Short mmCIF file of C-alpha atoms and ligand atoms in Angstrom, two decimals:
data_model
loop_
_atom_site.label_atom_id
_atom_site.label_comp_id
_atom_site.label_asym_id
_atom_site.label_seq_id
_atom_site.Cartn_x
_atom_site.Cartn_y
_atom_site.Cartn_z
CA MET A 1182 185.62 -51.64 -16.48
CA TYR A 1183 184.25 -53.62 -19.55
CA ILE A 1184 183.60 -51.27 -21.99
CA VAL A 1185 182.05 -52.23 -25.71
CA LEU A 1186 182.17 -51.14 -28.94
CA GLU A 1187 179.92 -52.23 -31.54
CA GLY A 1188 177.79 -51.91 -34.86
CA ILE A 1189 178.10 -52.74 -37.93
CA ASP A 1190 180.77 -54.19 -40.64
CA GLY A 1191 182.54 -50.99 -41.71
CA VAL A 1192 181.78 -48.94 -39.08
CA GLY A 1193 185.02 -47.76 -37.76
CA LYS A 1194 185.47 -49.79 -34.37
CA THR A 1195 189.45 -51.47 -34.69
CA THR A 1196 190.90 -47.45 -35.66
CA HIS A 1197 188.24 -46.03 -32.44
CA ILE A 1198 190.01 -48.89 -29.69
CA THR A 1199 192.97 -48.22 -30.98
CA TYR A 1200 192.51 -44.83 -30.52
CA LEU A 1201 191.35 -45.95 -27.82
CA ASN A 1202 193.68 -47.63 -25.82
CA GLN A 1203 196.37 -44.91 -25.96
CA TRP A 1204 194.71 -41.95 -25.08
CA LEU A 1205 192.99 -44.68 -21.84
CA GLU A 1206 196.54 -45.71 -21.97
CA SER A 1207 197.46 -42.20 -20.58
CA LYS A 1208 194.85 -40.59 -18.48
CA GLY A 1209 197.64 -43.88 -16.32
CA TYR A 1210 194.86 -46.53 -16.85
CA ILE A 1211 195.34 -50.67 -18.01
CA VAL A 1212 193.78 -51.33 -21.26
CA GLU A 1213 193.18 -53.57 -22.73
CA LYS A 1214 191.62 -55.22 -25.65
CA LEU A 1215 189.72 -57.79 -26.67
CA VAL A 1216 187.67 -59.22 -30.60
CA GLU A 1217 185.30 -61.65 -31.00
CA PRO A 1218 185.90 -63.79 -32.81
CA THR A 1219 188.37 -64.63 -30.65
CA ASP A 1220 191.88 -66.25 -31.91
CA SER A 1221 190.94 -69.30 -29.37
CA GLU A 1222 190.38 -72.62 -31.61
CA ILE A 1223 186.61 -72.15 -31.52
CA GLY A 1224 186.98 -68.28 -32.87
CA LYS A 1225 189.44 -69.66 -36.26
CA LEU A 1226 186.36 -71.57 -37.08
CA ILE A 1227 184.36 -69.31 -36.63
CA ARG A 1228 186.45 -67.39 -39.21
CA LYS A 1229 186.70 -70.04 -41.44
CA GLN A 1230 182.37 -70.33 -41.30
CA LEU A 1231 182.46 -66.61 -42.21
CA SER A 1232 183.45 -66.92 -45.76
CA ASN A 1233 181.29 -69.85 -46.65
CA PRO A 1234 177.81 -67.91 -48.46
CA GLU A 1235 176.30 -70.87 -47.27
CA ILE A 1236 176.39 -69.45 -43.60
CA ILE A 1237 173.20 -67.33 -44.22
CA THR A 1238 170.83 -70.19 -43.68
CA ASP A 1239 168.97 -70.97 -40.57
CA THR A 1240 170.45 -73.80 -39.54
CA ASN A 1241 174.12 -72.92 -40.17
CA GLN A 1242 173.30 -69.62 -38.56
CA GLN A 1243 171.75 -71.30 -35.32
CA ILE A 1244 175.53 -73.26 -35.42
CA LEU A 1245 176.79 -70.33 -35.50
CA SER A 1246 174.96 -68.53 -32.56
CA LEU A 1247 176.32 -71.64 -30.62
CA LEU A 1248 179.59 -70.98 -31.85
CA PHE A 1249 180.11 -67.37 -31.11
CA ALA A 1250 178.72 -67.91 -27.66
CA ALA A 1251 181.33 -70.82 -27.18
CA ASP A 1252 184.12 -68.79 -28.20
CA ARG A 1253 183.44 -65.59 -25.76
CA LEU A 1254 182.84 -68.57 -22.55
CA THR A 1255 186.75 -68.13 -23.47
CA LEU A 1256 186.97 -64.07 -22.31
CA LYS A 1257 185.07 -65.02 -19.20
CA LYS A 1258 187.03 -65.13 -16.25
CA LYS A 1259 189.41 -62.22 -18.06
CA ILE A 1260 185.96 -60.41 -17.87
CA ALA A 1261 185.13 -60.97 -14.70
CA ASN A 1262 187.92 -60.29 -12.83
CA THR A 1263 188.83 -56.95 -14.49
CA LYS A 1264 184.73 -55.38 -14.19
CA LYS A 1265 185.94 -55.59 -10.50
CA SER A 1266 189.08 -53.38 -10.57
CA LYS A 1267 189.26 -49.75 -11.03
CA GLU A 1268 192.24 -48.87 -13.08
CA ARG A 1269 192.32 -51.46 -14.96
CA ILE A 1270 190.04 -51.50 -18.77
CA LEU A 1271 188.84 -53.44 -21.33
CA ILE A 1272 187.72 -52.56 -24.32
CA SER A 1273 186.18 -54.93 -26.56
CA ASP A 1274 185.21 -54.84 -30.27
CA ARG A 1275 181.44 -56.41 -30.03
CA SER A 1276 180.14 -58.33 -27.40
CA PHE A 1277 177.28 -60.95 -26.90
CA TYR A 1278 174.91 -57.85 -28.76
CA SER A 1279 176.72 -58.52 -32.23
CA SER A 1280 174.94 -62.27 -31.61
CA ILE A 1281 171.39 -60.38 -30.57
CA ALA A 1282 172.20 -57.90 -34.02
CA TYR A 1283 173.30 -60.06 -36.25
CA GLN A 1284 171.87 -63.53 -35.38
CA ASN A 1285 168.24 -62.15 -35.79
CA ASN A 1286 166.43 -64.46 -38.53
CA GLU A 1287 163.30 -65.57 -37.87
CA SER A 1288 164.72 -69.45 -36.81
CA ILE A 1289 165.71 -68.17 -34.11
CA SER A 1290 164.27 -66.76 -31.00
CA LYS A 1291 166.45 -63.32 -28.95
CA ASP A 1292 165.19 -65.18 -25.69
CA TRP A 1293 167.68 -68.27 -26.88
CA ILE A 1294 170.56 -65.90 -27.26
CA TYR A 1295 170.18 -64.63 -23.79
CA ASP A 1296 169.94 -68.19 -22.46
CA ILE A 1297 173.78 -69.60 -24.82
CA ASN A 1298 174.95 -66.46 -23.32
CA ARG A 1299 173.50 -65.80 -20.34
CA TYR A 1300 177.27 -66.51 -18.21
CA MET A 1301 179.07 -63.94 -19.22
CA PRO A 1302 179.69 -60.93 -17.48
CA ARG A 1303 177.34 -57.62 -18.95
CA PRO A 1304 179.33 -54.96 -20.35
CA ASP A 1305 179.54 -51.97 -18.39
CA LEU A 1306 179.21 -49.67 -21.40
CA THR A 1307 178.36 -50.32 -24.67
CA ILE A 1308 178.82 -47.78 -27.73
CA ILE A 1309 176.94 -48.42 -30.22
CA LEU A 1310 178.49 -47.10 -33.51
CA ASP A 1311 176.22 -45.91 -36.15
CA LEU A 1312 176.60 -45.80 -39.73
CA ASP A 1313 174.67 -46.15 -43.19
CA PRO A 1314 174.67 -49.90 -44.49
CA LYS A 1315 176.29 -47.91 -48.03
CA ASP A 1316 178.95 -45.75 -46.60
CA ALA A 1317 179.77 -49.03 -44.20
CA ILE A 1318 180.05 -51.03 -47.53
CA ARG A 1319 182.40 -49.07 -48.98
CA ARG A 1320 184.71 -48.61 -46.02
CA CYS A 1321 185.04 -52.88 -45.32
CA ASP A 1322 186.90 -55.25 -47.43
CA GLY A 1323 183.86 -57.25 -48.60
CA THR A 1324 185.07 -60.23 -48.35
CA ASP A 1325 182.76 -61.78 -45.51
CA THR A 1326 179.16 -63.23 -46.24
CA PHE A 1327 177.89 -60.78 -43.67
CA GLU A 1328 179.05 -57.38 -45.52
CA ASN A 1329 176.49 -57.51 -48.24
CA ILE A 1330 174.62 -54.20 -47.99
CA ASN A 1331 170.66 -56.19 -46.75
CA PHE A 1332 171.88 -58.48 -44.27
CA LEU A 1333 173.54 -54.99 -42.76
CA LYS A 1334 170.84 -52.53 -43.34
CA LYS A 1335 168.84 -55.42 -41.03
CA THR A 1336 171.68 -55.82 -38.50
CA ARG A 1337 171.41 -52.27 -38.38
CA ASN A 1338 168.07 -52.35 -37.56
CA GLY A 1339 168.94 -54.47 -35.31
CA TYR A 1340 171.42 -52.42 -33.03
CA LYS A 1341 169.33 -49.51 -32.54
CA LYS A 1342 166.45 -52.15 -30.89
CA LEU A 1343 169.39 -52.92 -28.50
CA LEU A 1344 169.65 -48.94 -27.28
CA LYS A 1345 166.99 -49.86 -24.40
CA TYR A 1346 169.33 -51.36 -22.28
CA PRO A 1347 170.88 -49.90 -20.39
CA ASN A 1348 174.41 -48.49 -20.31
CA THR A 1349 173.92 -48.82 -24.40
CA ILE A 1350 174.38 -45.44 -26.33
CA LYS A 1351 174.72 -44.71 -29.89
CA ILE A 1352 177.28 -42.56 -31.39
CA ASP A 1353 176.17 -41.40 -35.32
CA ALA A 1354 179.85 -42.84 -36.14
CA THR A 1355 179.89 -40.18 -40.25
CA PRO A 1356 181.77 -37.83 -39.31
CA SER A 1357 185.50 -37.68 -39.31
CA LYS A 1358 187.70 -40.33 -37.15
CA SER A 1359 188.55 -37.52 -35.41
CA GLU A 1360 185.36 -36.24 -34.14
CA VAL A 1361 183.86 -39.48 -33.58
CA GLN A 1362 186.54 -40.22 -31.57
CA GLU A 1363 185.78 -36.94 -29.11
CA GLU A 1364 182.09 -37.86 -28.87
CA ILE A 1365 183.20 -41.56 -27.88
CA GLN A 1366 185.87 -39.95 -25.29
CA LYS A 1367 182.93 -37.86 -23.66
CA VAL A 1368 181.03 -40.55 -23.20
CA ILE A 1369 183.80 -43.02 -21.52
CA GLU A 1370 185.15 -39.12 -19.47
CA GLU A 1371 181.64 -39.31 -17.93
CA LYS A 1372 180.71 -43.26 -17.07
CA LEU A 1373 184.10 -42.91 -15.92
CA ASN A 1374 183.67 -39.33 -14.01
CA ILE A 1375 187.27 -38.38 -15.40
P1 TYD B 984 185.00 -58.30 -38.07
O1 TYD B 984 184.70 -57.33 -36.32
O2 TYD B 984 183.95 -57.77 -38.61
O3 TYD B 984 186.20 -58.83 -37.84
P2 TYD B 984 186.81 -58.73 -39.46
O4 TYD B 984 186.84 -57.38 -39.62
O5 TYD B 984 188.15 -59.30 -39.08
O6 TYD B 984 186.49 -59.02 -40.16
O7 TYD B 984 183.78 -59.51 -37.30
C1 TYD B 984 183.73 -60.76 -37.90
C2 TYD B 984 182.05 -60.51 -37.99
O8 TYD B 984 181.57 -61.51 -37.12
C3 TYD B 984 180.90 -59.66 -38.42
O9 TYD B 984 180.64 -59.45 -39.54
C4 TYD B 984 180.09 -59.85 -37.21
C5 TYD B 984 180.30 -61.16 -36.89
N1 TYD B 984 179.45 -61.89 -35.54
C6 TYD B 984 178.35 -62.14 -35.13
O10 TYD B 984 177.64 -62.25 -36.52
N2 TYD B 984 177.85 -62.57 -34.18
C7 TYD B 984 178.71 -61.85 -33.00
O11 TYD B 984 178.20 -62.54 -32.36
C8 TYD B 984 179.81 -61.82 -33.92
C9 TYD B 984 180.72 -61.17 -31.97
C10 TYD B 984 180.03 -61.02 -34.72
#
C-alpha cells in the first residue's frame, strides 16, 4: 500500500507521518517513510534550487518539474514492489501531485506534468491536508522561496482541483494535531479495512 500525504508547506505532513508510522507499526504493518525530494543527488540539487529567489520564473519551474520527476523515479521500484504487498505500507511525504499543485504556472501544462511522471506508480490513497496559507506560513520556517503567501494561496487552489482524482481525500488541518491525526487514521482504517 502506497499512502501519500500532500498539502502546502506548513500543514504538518511530517508530524502526521511520524504519528502514522507509530500507529501502523503498532497494528503490525511493516512501515517505511518516504520523502520527496529524496536524498538522491537529484534531490540534493532540487533542495539547493528551492532557496533560489529566481526559482519561480517560468523556465526554472520547467527545469524543476523535470528534476522532481527524475528524482521521483529513484523511488519507482520500491513503490511498485510495496504496492503489491498487504502487510507493507509506504507513507510518503509528497508525490507527483505536488508537481501538479506547485508547478502550476501558465508556462506549464498539466498534461506535460502527467507525461513526465507517466511511469510512476499512482498512490493507493492521497490525503490532502488543507490549511489557510496564513496559518501555514506561521508554522513553517519561511526559508524556501515557495513559502510565501501568494504562492501558497495558488498552490492550495491547485490542490483543491486534485480532489476529483480517485482515492484522493481532503482533511482540514486547522484543528489540533491529535484531532487531525484521528481524522487521518479514520480514513486509513477505512482504506485498509481494519
Ligand atoms: P518540503 O516538504 O517543504 O520539504 P522541507 O520541509 O524539507 O522544506 O518540500 C520542499 C518543497 O518542494 C516544497 O515547497 C514543495 C516543493 N515541491 C514542488 O514544488 N514540486 C514537487 O513535485 C515536490 C515533490 C515538492
